[in-house]
JSON list of C-alpha atoms in Angstrom, two decimals:
[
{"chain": "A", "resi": 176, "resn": "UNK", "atom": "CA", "xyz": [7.40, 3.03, 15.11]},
{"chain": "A", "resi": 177, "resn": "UNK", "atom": "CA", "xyz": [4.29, 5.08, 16.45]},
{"chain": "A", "resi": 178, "resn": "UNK", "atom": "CA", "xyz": [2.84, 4.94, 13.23]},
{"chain": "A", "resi": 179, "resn": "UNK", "atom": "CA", "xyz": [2.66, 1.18, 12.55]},
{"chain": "A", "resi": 180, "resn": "UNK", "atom": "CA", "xyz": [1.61, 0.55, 16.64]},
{"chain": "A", "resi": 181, "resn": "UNK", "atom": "CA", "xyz": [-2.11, 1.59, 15.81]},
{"chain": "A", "resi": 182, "resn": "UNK", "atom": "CA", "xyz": [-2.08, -1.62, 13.05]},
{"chain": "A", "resi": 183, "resn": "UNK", "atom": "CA", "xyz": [-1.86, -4.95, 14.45]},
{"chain": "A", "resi": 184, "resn": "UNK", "atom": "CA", "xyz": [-1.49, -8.83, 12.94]},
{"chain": "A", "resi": 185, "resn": "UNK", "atom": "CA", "xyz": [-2.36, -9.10, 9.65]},
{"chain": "A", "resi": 186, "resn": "UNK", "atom": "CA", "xyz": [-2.58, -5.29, 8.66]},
{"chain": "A", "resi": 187, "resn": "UNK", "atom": "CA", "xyz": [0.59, -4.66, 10.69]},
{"chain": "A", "resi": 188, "resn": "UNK", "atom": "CA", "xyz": [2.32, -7.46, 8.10]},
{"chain": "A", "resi": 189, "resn": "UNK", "atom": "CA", "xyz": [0.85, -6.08, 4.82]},
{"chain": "A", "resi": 190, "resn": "UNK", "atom": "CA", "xyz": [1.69, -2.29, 6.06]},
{"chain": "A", "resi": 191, "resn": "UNK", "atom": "CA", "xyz": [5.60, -3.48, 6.45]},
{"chain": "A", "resi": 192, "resn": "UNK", "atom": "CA", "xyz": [5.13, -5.38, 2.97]},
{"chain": "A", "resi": 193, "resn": "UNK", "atom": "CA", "xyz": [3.35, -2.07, 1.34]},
{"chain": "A", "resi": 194, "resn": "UNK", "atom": "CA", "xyz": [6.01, 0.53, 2.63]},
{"chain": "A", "resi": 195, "resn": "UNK", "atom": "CA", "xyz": [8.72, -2.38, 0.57]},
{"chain": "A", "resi": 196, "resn": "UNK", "atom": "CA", "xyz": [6.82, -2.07, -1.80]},
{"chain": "A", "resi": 197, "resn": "UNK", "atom": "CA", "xyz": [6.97, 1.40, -2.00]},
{"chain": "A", "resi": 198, "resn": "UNK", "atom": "CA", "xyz": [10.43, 1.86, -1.42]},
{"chain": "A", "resi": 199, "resn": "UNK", "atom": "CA", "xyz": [11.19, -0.05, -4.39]},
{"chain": "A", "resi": 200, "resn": "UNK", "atom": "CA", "xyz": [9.00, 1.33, -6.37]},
{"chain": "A", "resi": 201, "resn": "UNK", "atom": "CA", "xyz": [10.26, 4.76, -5.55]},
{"chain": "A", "resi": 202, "resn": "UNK", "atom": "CA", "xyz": [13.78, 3.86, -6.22]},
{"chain": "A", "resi": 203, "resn": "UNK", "atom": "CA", "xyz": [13.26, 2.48, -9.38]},
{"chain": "A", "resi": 204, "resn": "UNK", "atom": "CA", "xyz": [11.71, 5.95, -10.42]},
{"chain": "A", "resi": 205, "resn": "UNK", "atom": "CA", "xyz": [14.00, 8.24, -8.76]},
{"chain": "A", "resi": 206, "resn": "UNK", "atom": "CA", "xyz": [11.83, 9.57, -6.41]},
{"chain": "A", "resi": 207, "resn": "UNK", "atom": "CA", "xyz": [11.44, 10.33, -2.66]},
{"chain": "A", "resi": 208, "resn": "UNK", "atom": "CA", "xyz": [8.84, 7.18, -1.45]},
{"chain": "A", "resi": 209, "resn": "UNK", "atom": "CA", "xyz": [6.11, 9.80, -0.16]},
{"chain": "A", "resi": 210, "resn": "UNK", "atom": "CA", "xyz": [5.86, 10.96, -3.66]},
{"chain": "A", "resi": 211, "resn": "UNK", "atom": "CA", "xyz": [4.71, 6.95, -4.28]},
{"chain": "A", "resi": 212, "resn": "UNK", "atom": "CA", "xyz": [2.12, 6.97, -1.27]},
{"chain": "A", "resi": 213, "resn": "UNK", "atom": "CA", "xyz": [2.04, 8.78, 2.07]},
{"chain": "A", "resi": 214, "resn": "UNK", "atom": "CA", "xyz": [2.24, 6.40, 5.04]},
{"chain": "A", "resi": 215, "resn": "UNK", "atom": "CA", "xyz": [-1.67, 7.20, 5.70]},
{"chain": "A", "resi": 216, "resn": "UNK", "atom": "CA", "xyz": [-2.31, 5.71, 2.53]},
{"chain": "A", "resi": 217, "resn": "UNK", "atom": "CA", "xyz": [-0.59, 2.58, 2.82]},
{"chain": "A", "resi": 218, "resn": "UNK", "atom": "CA", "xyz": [-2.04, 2.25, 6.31]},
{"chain": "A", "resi": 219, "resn": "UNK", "atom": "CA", "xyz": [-5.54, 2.52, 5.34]},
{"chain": "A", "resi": 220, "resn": "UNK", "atom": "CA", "xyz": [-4.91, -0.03, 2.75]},
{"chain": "A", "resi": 221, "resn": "UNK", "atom": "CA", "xyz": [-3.57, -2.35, 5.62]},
{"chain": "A", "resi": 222, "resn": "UNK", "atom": "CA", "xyz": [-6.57, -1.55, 7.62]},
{"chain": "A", "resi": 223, "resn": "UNK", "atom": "CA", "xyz": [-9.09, -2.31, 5.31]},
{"chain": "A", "resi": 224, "resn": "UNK", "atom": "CA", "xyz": [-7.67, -5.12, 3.11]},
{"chain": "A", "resi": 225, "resn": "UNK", "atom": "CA", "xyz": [-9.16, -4.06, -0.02]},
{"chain": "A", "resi": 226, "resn": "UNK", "atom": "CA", "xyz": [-9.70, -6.91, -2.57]},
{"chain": "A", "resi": 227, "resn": "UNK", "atom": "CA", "xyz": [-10.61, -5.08, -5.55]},
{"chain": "A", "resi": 228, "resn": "UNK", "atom": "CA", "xyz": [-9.57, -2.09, -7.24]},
{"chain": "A", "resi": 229, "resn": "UNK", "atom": "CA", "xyz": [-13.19, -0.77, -6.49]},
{"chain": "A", "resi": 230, "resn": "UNK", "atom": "CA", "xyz": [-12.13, -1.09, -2.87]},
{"chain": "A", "resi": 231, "resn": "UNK", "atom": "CA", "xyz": [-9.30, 0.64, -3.63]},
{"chain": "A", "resi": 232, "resn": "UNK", "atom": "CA", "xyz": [-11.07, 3.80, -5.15]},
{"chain": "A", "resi": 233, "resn": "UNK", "atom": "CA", "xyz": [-11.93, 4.85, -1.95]},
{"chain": "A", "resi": 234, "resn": "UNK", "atom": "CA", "xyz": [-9.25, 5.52, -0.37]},
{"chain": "A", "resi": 235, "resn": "UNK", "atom": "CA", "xyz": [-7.89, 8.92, 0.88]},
{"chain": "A", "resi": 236, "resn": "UNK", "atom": "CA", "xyz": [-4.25, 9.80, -1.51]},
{"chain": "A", "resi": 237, "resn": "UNK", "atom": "CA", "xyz": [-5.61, 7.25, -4.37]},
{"chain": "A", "resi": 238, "resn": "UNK", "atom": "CA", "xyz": [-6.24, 8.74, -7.68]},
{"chain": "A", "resi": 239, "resn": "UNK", "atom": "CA", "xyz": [-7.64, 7.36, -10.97]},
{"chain": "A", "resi": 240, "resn": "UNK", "atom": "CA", "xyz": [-3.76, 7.87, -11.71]},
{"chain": "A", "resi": 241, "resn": "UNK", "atom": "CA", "xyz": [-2.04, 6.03, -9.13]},
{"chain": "A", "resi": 242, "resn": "UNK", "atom": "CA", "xyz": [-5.20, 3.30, -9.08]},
{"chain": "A", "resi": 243, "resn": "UNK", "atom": "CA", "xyz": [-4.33, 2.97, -12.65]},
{"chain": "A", "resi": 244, "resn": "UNK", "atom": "CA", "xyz": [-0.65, 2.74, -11.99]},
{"chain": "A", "resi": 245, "resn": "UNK", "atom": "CA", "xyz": [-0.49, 0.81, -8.59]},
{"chain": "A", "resi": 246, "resn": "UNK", "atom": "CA", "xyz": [-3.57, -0.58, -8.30]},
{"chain": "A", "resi": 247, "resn": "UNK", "atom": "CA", "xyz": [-2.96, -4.43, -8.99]},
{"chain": "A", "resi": 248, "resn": "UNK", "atom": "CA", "xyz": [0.41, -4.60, -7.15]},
{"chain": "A", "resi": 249, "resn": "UNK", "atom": "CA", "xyz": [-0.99, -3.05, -4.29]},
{"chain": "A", "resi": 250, "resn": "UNK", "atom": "CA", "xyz": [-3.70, -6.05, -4.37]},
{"chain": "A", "resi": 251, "resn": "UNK", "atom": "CA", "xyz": [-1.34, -8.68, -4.96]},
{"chain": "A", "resi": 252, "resn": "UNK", "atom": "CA", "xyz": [0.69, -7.50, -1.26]},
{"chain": "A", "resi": 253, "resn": "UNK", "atom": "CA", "xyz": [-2.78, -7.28, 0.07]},
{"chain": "A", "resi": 254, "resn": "UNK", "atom": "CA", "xyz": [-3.96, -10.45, -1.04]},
{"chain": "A", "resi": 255, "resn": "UNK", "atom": "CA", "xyz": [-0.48, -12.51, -0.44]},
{"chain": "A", "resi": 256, "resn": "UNK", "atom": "CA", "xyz": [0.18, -11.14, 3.14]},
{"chain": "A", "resi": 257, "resn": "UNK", "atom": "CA", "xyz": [-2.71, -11.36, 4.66]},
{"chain": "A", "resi": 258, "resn": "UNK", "atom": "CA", "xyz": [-3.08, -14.74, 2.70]},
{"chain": "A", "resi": 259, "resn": "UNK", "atom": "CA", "xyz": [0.15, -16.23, 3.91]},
{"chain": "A", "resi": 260, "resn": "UNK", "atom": "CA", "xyz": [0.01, -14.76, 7.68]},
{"chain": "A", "resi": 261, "resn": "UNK", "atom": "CA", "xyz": [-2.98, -16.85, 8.57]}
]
């Protein structure tokens, strides 16, 4: 899709993993996925590659609420994808 082409390798991987991620997520509560994260968010995440929730904080659609919430799973895809792509 367009909006994954501007990602590439590593960031590319962990976007696919984070928009999974998401998808399950919003299942489980019964909500649409963009409600979760917008697509901007996740990308940014895959762009940068935060490793810490301070990392994290910085990001544009993040909240104290959703860093709170989603913070350490969203490390966890960071840190295993671009971990295990290398």
């Amino acid at each position: 899709s367009e909006a994954s082409s501007a990602l590439t390798g590593d960031s590319a991987d962990v976007f696919q993993a984070l928009r999974d991620w998401r998808k399950s997520v919003a299942k489980e509560h019964g909500v649409p996925a963009y409600t979760v994260f917008h697509d901007a968010t996740l990308q940014e995440i895959a762009r940068r590659l935060p490793t810490s929730l301070d990392g994290l904080r910085g990001i544009s659609g993040i909240g104290a609420t959703k860093l709170e919430r989603y913070g350490e799973p969203l490390l966890e895809i960071v840190h295993r994808r671009a971990d295990g792509a290398s």
